[in-house]
Short mmCIF file of C-alpha atoms and ligand atoms in Angstrom, two decimals:
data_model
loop_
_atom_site.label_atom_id
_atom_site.label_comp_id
_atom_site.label_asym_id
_atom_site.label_seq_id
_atom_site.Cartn_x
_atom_site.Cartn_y
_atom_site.Cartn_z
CA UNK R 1 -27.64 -174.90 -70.42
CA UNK R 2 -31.66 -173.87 -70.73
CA UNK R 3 -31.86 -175.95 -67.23
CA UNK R 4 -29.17 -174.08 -65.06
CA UNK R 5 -31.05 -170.85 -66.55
CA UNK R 6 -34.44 -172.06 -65.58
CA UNK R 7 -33.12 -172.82 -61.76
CA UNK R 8 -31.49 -169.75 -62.01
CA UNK R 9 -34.48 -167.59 -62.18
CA UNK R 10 -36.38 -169.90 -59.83
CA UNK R 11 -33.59 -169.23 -56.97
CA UNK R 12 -34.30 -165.48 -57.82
CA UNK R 13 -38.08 -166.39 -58.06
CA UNK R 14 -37.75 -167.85 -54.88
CA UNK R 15 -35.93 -164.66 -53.13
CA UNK R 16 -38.40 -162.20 -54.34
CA UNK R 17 -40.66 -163.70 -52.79
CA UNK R 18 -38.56 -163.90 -49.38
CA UNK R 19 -38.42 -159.96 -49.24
CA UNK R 20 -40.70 -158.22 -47.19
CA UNK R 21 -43.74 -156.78 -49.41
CA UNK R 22 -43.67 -153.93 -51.69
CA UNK R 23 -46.23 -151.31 -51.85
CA UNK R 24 -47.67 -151.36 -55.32
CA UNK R 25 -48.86 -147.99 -57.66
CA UNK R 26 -51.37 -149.68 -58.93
CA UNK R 27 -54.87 -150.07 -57.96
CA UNK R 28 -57.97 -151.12 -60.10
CA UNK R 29 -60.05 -148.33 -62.24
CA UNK R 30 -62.75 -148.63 -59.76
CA UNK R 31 -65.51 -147.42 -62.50
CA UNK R 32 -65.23 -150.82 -64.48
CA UNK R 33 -65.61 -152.61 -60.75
CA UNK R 34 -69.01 -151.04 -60.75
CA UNK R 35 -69.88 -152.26 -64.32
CA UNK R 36 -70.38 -155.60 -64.21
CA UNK R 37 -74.11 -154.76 -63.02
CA UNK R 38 -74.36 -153.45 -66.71
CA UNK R 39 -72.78 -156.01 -68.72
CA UNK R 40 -75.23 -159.52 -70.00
CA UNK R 41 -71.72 -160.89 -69.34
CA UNK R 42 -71.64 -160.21 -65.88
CA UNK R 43 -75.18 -160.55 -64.50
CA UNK R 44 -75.14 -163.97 -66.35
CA UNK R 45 -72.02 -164.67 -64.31
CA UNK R 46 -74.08 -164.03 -61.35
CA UNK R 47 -77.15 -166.15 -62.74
CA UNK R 48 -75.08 -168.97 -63.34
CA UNK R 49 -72.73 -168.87 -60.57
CA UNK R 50 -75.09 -171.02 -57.96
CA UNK R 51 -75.74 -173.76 -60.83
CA UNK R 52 -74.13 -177.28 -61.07
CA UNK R 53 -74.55 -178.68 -64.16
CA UNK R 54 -76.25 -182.12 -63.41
CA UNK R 55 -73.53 -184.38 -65.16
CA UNK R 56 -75.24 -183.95 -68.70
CA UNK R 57 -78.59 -186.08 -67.11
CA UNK R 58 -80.26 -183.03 -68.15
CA UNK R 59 -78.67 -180.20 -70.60
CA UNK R 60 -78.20 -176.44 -69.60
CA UNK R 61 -81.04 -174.36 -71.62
CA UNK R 62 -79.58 -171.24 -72.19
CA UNK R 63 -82.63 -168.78 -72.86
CA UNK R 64 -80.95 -165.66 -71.23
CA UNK R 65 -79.04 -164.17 -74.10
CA UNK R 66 -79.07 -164.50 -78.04
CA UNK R 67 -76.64 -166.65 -79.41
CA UNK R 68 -78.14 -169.21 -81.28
CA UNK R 69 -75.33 -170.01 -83.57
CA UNK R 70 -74.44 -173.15 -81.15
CA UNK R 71 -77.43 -174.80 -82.90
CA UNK R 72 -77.57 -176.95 -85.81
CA UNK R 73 -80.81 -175.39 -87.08
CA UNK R 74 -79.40 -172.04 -86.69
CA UNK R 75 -76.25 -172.77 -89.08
CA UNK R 76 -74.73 -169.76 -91.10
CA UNK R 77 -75.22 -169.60 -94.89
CA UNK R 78 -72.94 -171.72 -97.03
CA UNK R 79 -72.24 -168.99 -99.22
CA UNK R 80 -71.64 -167.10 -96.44
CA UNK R 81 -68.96 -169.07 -95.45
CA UNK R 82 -67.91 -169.64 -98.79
CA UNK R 83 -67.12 -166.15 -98.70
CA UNK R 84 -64.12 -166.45 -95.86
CA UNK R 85 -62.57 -169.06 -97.31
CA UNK R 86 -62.71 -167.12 -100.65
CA UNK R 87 -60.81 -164.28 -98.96
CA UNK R 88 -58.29 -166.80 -97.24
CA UNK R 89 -57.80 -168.18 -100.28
CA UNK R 90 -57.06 -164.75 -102.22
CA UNK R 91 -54.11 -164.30 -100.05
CA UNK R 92 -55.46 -160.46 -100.53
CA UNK R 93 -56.70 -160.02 -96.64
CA UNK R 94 -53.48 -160.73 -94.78
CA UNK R 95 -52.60 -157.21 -94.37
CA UNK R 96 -53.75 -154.31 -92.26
CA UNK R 97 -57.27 -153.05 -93.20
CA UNK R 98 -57.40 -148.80 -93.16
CA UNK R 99 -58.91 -147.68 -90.48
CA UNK R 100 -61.99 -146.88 -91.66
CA UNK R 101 -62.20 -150.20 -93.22
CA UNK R 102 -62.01 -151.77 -96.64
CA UNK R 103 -63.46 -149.78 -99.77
CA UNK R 104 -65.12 -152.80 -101.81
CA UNK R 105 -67.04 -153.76 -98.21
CA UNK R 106 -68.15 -150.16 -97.45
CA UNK R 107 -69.38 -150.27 -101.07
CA UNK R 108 -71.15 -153.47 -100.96
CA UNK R 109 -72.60 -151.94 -96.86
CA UNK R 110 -73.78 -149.07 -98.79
CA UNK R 111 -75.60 -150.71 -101.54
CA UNK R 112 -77.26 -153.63 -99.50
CA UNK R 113 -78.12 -150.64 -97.31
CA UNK R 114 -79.60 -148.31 -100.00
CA UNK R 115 -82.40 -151.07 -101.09
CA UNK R 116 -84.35 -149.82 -98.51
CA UNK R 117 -83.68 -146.30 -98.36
CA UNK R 118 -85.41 -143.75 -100.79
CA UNK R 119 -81.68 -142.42 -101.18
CA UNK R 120 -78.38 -143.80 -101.91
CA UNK R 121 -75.53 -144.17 -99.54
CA UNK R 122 -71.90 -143.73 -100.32
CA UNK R 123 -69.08 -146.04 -99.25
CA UNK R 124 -67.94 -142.83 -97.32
CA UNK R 125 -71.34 -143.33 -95.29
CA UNK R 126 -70.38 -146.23 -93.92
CA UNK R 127 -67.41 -147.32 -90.68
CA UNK R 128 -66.41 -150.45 -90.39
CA UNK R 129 -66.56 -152.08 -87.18
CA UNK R 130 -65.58 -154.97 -84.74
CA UNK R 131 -69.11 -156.07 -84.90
CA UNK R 132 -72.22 -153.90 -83.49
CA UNK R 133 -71.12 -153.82 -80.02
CA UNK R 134 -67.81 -152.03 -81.13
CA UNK R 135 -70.40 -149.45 -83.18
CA UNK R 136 -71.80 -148.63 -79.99
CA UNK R 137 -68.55 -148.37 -78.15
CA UNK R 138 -67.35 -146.23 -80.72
CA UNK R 139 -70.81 -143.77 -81.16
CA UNK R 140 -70.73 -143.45 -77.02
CA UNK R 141 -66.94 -142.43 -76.84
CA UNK R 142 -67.52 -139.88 -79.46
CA UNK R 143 -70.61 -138.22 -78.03
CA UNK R 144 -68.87 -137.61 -74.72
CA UNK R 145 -68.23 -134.41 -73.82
CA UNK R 146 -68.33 -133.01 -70.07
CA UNK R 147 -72.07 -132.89 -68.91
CA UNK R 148 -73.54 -134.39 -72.15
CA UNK R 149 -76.76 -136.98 -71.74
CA UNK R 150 -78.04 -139.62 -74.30
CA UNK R 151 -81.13 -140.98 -74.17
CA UNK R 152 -81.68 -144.53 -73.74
CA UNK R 153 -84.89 -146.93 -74.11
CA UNK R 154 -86.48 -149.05 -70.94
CA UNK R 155 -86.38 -152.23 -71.07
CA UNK R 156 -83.21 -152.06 -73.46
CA UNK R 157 -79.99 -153.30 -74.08
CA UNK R 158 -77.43 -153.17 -70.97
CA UNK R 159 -74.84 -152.04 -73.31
CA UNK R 160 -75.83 -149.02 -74.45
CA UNK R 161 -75.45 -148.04 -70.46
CA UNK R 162 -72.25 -149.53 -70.06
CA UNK R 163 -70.63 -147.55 -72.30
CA UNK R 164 -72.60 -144.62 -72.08
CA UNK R 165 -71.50 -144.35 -67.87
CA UNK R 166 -67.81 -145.74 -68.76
CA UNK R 167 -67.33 -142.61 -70.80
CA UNK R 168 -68.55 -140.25 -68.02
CA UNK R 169 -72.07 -139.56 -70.19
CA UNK R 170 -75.84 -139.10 -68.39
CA UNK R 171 -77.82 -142.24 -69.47
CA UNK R 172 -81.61 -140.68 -68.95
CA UNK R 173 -84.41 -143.22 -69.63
CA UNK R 174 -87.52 -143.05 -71.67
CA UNK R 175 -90.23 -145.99 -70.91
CA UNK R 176 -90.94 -148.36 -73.83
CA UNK R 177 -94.72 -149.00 -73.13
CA UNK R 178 -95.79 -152.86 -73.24
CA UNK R 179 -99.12 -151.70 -74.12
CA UNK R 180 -98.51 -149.80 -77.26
CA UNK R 181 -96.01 -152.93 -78.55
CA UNK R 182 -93.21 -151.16 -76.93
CA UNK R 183 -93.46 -148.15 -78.31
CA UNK R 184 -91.09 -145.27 -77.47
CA UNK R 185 -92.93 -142.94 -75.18
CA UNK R 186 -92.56 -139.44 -77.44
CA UNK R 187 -93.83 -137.32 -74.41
CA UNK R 188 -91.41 -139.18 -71.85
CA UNK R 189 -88.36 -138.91 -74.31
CA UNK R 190 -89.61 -134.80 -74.47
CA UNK R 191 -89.95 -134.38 -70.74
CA UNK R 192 -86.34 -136.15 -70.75
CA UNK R 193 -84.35 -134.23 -73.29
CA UNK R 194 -82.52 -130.69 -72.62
CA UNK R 195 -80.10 -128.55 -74.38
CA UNK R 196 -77.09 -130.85 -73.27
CA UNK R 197 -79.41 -134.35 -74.59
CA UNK R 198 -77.05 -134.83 -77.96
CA UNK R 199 -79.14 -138.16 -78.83
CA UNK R 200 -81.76 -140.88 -78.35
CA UNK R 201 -81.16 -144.71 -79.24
CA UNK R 202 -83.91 -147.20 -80.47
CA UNK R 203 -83.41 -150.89 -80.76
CA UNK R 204 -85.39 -151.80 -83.89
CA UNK R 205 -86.26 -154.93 -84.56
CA UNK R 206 -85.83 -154.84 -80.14
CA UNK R 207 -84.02 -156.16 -77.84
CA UNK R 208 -85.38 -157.22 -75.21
CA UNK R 209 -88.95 -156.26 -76.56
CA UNK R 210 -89.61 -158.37 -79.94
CA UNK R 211 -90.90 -155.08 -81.06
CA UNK R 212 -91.12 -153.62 -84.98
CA UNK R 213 -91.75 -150.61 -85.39
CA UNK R 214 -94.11 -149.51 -87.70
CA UNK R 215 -92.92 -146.67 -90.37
CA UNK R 216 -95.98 -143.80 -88.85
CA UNK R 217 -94.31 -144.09 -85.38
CA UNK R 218 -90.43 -144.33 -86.71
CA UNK R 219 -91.86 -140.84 -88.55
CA UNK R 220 -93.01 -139.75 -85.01
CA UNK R 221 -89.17 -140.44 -83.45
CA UNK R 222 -87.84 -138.57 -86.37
CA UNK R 223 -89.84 -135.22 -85.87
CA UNK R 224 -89.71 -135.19 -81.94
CA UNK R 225 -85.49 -135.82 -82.34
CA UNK R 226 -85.62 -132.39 -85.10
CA UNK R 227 -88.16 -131.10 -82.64
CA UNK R 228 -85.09 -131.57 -79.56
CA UNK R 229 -82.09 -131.03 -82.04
CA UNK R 230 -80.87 -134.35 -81.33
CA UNK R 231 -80.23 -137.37 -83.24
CA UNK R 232 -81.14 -140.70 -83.41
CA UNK R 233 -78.96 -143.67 -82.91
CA UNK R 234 -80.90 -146.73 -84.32
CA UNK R 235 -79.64 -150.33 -83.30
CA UNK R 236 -80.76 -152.38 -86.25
CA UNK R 237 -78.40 -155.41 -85.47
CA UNK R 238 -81.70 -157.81 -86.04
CA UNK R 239 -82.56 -155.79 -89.38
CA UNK R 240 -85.10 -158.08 -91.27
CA UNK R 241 -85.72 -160.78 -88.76
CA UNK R 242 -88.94 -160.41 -88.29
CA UNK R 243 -91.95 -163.05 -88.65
CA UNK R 244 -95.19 -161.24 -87.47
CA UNK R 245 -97.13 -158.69 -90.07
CA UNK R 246 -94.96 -155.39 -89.84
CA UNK R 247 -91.87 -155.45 -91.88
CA UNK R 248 -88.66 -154.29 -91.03
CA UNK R 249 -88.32 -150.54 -92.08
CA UNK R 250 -84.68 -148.71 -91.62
CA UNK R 251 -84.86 -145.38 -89.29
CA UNK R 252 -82.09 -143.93 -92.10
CA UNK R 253 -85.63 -143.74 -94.33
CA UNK R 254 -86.01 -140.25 -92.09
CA UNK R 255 -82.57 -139.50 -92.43
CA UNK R 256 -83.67 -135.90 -94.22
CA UNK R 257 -86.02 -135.03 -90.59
CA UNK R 258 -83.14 -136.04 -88.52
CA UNK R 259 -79.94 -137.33 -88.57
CA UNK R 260 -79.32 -141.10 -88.08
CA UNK R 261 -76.61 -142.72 -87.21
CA UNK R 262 -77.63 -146.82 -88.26
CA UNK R 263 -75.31 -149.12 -85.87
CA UNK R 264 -75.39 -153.27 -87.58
CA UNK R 265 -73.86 -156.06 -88.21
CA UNK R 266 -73.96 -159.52 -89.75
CA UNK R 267 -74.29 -161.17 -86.19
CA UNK R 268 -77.63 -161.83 -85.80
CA UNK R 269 -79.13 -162.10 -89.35
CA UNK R 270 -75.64 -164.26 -90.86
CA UNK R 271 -75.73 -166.04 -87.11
CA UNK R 272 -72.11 -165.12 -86.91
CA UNK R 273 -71.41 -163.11 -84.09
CA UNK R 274 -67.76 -164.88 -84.05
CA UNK R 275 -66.58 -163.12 -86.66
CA UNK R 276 -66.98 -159.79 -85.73
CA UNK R 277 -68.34 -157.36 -88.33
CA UNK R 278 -70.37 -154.84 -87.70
CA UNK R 279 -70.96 -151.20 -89.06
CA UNK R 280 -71.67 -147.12 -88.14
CA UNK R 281 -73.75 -145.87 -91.14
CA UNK R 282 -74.70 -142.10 -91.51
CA UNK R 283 -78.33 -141.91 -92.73
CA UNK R 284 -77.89 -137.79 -93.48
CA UNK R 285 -78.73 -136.37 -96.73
CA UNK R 286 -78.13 -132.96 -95.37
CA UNK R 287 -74.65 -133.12 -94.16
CA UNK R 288 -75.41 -132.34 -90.77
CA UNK R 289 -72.75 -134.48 -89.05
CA UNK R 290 -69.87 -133.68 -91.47
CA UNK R 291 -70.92 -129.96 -90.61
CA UNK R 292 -71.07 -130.30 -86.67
CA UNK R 293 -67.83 -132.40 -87.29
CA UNK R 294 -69.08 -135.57 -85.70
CA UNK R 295 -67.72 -137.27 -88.51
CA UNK R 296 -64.38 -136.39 -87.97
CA UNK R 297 -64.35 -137.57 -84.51
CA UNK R 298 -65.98 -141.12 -85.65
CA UNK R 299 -62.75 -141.00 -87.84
CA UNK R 300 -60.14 -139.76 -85.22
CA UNK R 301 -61.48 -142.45 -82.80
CA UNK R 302 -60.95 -145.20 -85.79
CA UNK R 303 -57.37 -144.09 -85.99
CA UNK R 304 -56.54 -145.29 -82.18
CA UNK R 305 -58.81 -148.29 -82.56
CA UNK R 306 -58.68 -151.87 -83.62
CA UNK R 307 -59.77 -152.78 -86.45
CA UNK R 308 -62.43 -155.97 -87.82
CA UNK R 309 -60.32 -158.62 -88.98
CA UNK R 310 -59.59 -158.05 -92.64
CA UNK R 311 -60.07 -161.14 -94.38
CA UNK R 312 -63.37 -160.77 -92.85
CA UNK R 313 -64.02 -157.51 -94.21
CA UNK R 314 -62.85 -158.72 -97.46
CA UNK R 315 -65.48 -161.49 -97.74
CA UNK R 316 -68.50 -158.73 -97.16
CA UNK R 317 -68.90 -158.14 -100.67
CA UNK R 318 -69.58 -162.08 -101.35
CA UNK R 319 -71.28 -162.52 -98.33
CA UNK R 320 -73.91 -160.01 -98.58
CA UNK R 321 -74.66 -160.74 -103.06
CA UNK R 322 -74.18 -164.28 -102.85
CA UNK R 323 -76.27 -165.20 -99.85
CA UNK R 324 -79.93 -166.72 -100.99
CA UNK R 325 -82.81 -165.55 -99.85
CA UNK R 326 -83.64 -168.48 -98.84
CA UNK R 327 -81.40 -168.98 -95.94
CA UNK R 328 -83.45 -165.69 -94.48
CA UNK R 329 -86.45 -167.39 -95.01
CA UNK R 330 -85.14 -170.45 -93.25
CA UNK R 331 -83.82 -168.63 -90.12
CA UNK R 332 -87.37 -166.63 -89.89
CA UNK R 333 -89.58 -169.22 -90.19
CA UNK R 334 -87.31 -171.11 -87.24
CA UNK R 335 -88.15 -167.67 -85.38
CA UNK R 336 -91.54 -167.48 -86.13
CA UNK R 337 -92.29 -171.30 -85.01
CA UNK R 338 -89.98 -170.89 -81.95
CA UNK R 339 -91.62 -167.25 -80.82
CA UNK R 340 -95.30 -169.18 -81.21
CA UNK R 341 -94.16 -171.63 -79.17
CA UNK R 342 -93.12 -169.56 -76.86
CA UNK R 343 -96.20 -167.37 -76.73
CA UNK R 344 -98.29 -170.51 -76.61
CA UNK R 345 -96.25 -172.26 -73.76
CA UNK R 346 -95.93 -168.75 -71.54
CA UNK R 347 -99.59 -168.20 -71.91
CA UNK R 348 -99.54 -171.33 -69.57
CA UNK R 349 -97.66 -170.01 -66.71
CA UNK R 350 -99.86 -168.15 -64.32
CA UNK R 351 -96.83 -166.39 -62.65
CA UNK R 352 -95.27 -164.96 -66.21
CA UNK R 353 -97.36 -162.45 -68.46
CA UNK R 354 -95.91 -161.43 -72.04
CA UNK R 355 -97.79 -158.30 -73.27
CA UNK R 356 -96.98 -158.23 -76.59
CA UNK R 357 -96.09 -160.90 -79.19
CA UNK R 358 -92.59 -160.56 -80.29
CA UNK R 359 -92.83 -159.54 -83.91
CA UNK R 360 -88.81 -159.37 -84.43
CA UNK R 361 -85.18 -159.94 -82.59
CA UNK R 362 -85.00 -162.77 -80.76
CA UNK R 363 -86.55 -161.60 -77.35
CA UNK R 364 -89.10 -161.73 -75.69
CA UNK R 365 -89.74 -159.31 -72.12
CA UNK R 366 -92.29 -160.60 -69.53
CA UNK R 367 -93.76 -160.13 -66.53
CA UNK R 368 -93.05 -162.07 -63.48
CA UNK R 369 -95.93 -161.80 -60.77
CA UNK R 370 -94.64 -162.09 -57.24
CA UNK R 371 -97.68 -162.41 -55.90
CA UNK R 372 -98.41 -165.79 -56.97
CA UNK R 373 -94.90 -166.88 -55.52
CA UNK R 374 -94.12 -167.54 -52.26
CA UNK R 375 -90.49 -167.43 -51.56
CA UNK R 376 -88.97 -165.26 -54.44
CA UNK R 377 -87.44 -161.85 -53.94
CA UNK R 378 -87.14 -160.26 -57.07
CA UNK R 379 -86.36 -161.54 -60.77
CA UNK R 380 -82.74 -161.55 -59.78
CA UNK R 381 -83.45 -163.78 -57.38
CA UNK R 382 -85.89 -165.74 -59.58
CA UNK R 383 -83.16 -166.36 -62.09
CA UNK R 384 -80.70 -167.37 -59.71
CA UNK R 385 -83.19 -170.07 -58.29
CA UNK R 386 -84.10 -171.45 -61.90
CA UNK R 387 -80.64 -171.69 -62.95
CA UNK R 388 -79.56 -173.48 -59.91
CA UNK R 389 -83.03 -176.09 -60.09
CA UNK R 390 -83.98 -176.13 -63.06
CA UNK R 391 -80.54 -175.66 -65.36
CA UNK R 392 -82.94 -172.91 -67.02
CA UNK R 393 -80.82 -169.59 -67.72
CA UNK R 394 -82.96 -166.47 -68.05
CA UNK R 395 -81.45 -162.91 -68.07
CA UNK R 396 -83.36 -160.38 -65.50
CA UNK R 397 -85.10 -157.30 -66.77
CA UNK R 398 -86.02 -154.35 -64.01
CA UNK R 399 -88.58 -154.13 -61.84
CA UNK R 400 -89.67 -158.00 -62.17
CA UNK R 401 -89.63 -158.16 -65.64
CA UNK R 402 -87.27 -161.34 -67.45
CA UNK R 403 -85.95 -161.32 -70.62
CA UNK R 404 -86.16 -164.50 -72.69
CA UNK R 405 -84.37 -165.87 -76.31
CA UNK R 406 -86.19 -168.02 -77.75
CA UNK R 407 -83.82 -168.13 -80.72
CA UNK R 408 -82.89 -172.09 -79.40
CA UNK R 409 -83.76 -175.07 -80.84
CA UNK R 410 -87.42 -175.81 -80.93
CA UNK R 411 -87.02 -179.08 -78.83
CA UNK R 412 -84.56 -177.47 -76.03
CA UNK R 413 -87.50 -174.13 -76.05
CA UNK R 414 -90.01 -176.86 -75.10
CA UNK R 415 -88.04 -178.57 -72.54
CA UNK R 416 -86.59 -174.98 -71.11
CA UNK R 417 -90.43 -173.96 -71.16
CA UNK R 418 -91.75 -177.03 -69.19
CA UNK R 419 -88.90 -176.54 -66.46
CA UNK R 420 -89.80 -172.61 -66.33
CA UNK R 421 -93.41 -173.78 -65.91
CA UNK R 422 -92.54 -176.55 -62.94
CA UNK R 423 -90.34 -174.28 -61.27
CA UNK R 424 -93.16 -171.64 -61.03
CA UNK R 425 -96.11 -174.38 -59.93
CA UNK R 426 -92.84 -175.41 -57.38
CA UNK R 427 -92.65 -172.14 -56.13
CA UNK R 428 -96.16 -170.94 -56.14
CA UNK R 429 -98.35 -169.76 -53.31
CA UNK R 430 -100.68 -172.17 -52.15
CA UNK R 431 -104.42 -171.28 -53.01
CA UNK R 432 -106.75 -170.50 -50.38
C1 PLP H 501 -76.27 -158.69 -80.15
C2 PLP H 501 -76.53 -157.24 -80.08
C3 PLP H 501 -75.52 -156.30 -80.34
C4 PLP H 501 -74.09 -156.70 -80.56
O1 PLP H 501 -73.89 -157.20 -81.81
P1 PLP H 501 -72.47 -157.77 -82.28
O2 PLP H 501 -72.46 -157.55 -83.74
O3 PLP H 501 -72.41 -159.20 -81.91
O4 PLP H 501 -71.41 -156.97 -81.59
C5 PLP H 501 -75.86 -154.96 -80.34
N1 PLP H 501 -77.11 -154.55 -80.08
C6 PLP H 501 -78.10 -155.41 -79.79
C7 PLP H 501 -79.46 -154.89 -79.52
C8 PLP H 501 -77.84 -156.79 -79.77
O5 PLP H 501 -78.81 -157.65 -79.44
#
């Protein structure tokens, strides 16, 4: 029976695809064509696509985007998984979340939020998300509106671009200046903004930079974003790693000057970014988004969106009370030895120049010197060439610059080092 149906539809099969061809309706929506210039995703694709993996002689290093989960020295927290399987095991978390996600983990957001905060959040503060990369998906779609810009760091994170030019926004850059630490450059973002500019983002701890703000210059952002009537949109996915002298301090701490909206997750400091939980806080004590209604919107947008998975939401409040501190201190002093190592090893490389010690994140931006190398193009074409020889994966920057994780094992940073180190001498102009 099943088998006369099967050849059934294969004879029809077969005929379709005797008549003469259709003309189709559809086509492709040529603005994603363009994007894949934007996305980590897709320049990697273009980084990798020349490189043969050398039959496991020699591993792949991946030091071109931060995912060091993959690592055995970079394992979650027990209690944090501990946490899942407690919310499997409730049989509680098999149904659909609300939209705006589950109370007990907006509570529990709120409150490991509030510690540092002179001000408490309320679970109504707080969005649930598919991870921090859905919190910026979400913040762009809702601030576009026909001729609106956003302000976005340089060097930053490709994202924020993405999604800022998929929803028909003006992404306008400020420089981040490698001499200050990164710092945001508070005339540039001024010069920048006008009355359509309806925010600015800041990556803090940074991505690509490795830089921590300190709180006198987060004060600074504040007063120039009341001094442009704009809010600030602070990416605080890598909240607390940091392993040089300035601690982490939240941008919602100047919630009162300006309006914050705090985008996170427990990605990077949990080293799950598998299971997909990330948040939109508002860090505004004087109501100014529910009264310009940008709350709303955040909401109507979470009504035709997914949704995190729920079980996963309902292990947050475990997760973020039971984890010990130190698990933290485990995963930062891994950072701390790793970024050293890196410093030390760049410092090394006459080609590369690193400006400024990563304090935080997982990154680390550098400069590549053409000048010392004879047969390189750009740093697209650098990375291309090192993936292909070397089986080193580095993720370009702009104008020469590479960005490099050095959240990998300690042994594979050294190796990945060394070959980034040959490959230069290899490619180096001969001295006169
Ligand atoms: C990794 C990363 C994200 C995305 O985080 P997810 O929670 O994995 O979606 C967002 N912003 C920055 C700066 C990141 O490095």
């Amino acid at each position: 029976m099943e088998n006369g149906a099967g050849n059934g539809m294969a004879v029809a099969a077969a005929a379709a695809a005797a008549a003469p061809a259709a003309t189709w309706n559809f086509a492709p929506n040529e603005a994603l064509l363009g994007l894949t210039a934007l996305s980590v995703r897709g320049v990697l694709g273009r980084v990798k696509a020349g490189m043969v993996a050398g039959g496991g002689a020699r591993p792949v290093i991946p030091m071109g985007h931060g995912d060091p989960s993959v690592f055995p020295c970079f394992r979650t927290a027990p209690e944090a998984v501990d946490a899942v399987a407690g919310a499997l095991r409730s049989w509680e978390h098999n149904s659909y979340s609300t939209c705006v996600g589950l109370e007990p983990a907006r509570r529990s957001i709120a409150k490991y939020l509030s510690h540092n905060l002179p001000y408490e959040l309320s679970p109504d503060d707080v969005y649930l998300t598919s991870g921090c990369a859905q919190a910026i998906e979400i913040i762009c779609s809702v601030l576009a509106r026909p001729g609106a810009n956003i302000l976005l760091p340089r060097p930053g994170y490709l994202f924020y671009e993405a999604r800022a030019v998929f929803n028909g926004m003006e992404a306008r850059y400020y420089d981040l200046l490698p001499e200050k630490d990164w710092e945001v450059d508070i005339h540039g973002v001024q010069a920048l903004a006008d009355e359509n500019t309806v925010a600015m983002v800041i990556v803090n701890p940074g991505n690509p930079c490795g830089n921590v703000y300190t709180y006198e210059h987060l004060a600074k952002v504040a007063e120039t974003a009341r001094k442009l009537g704009i809010f600030v949109i602070t990416d605080e996915v890598y909240a607390h790693l940091t392993f040089g002298e300035r601690k982490f301090v939240p941008m919602g701490v100047f919630g009162e000057v300006a309006p914050v909206f705090t985008l996170g997750s427990i990605s990077k400091r949990w080293l799950v970014p598998g299971w997909r939980l990330g948040w939109i806080v508002t860090n505004d004590p004087n109501s100014v988004f529910q009264r310009t209604k940008v709350v709303d919107s955040i909401k109507s947008y979470l009504d035709i969106s997914s949704d995190p998975p729920t079980f996963v939401q309902g292990a947050i409040p475990n997760l973020l009370e039971n984890t010990k501190e130190e698990f933290f201190d485990k995963t930062v002093k891994i950072l701390r030895e790793t970024s050293d190592i890196c410093w030390e090893k760049l410092k090394g490389i006459s080609a590369i120049t690193c400006p400024s010690k990563p304090e935080g994140s997982m990154f680390v931006m550098v400069k590549l010197d053409l000048t010392c190398l004879q047969d390189i193009k750009d740093d697209m074409d650098f990375c291309c060439r090192l993936a292909k020889e070397e089986l080193v994966v580095l993720l370009p920057g702009y104008k020469n610059w590479l960005r490099i994780t050095f959240a990998i094992d300690p042994s594979s940073l050294e190796d990945g080092l060394d070959r980034l180190k040959s490959f230069c001498l290899r490619h180096s102009k001969p001295t006169k």
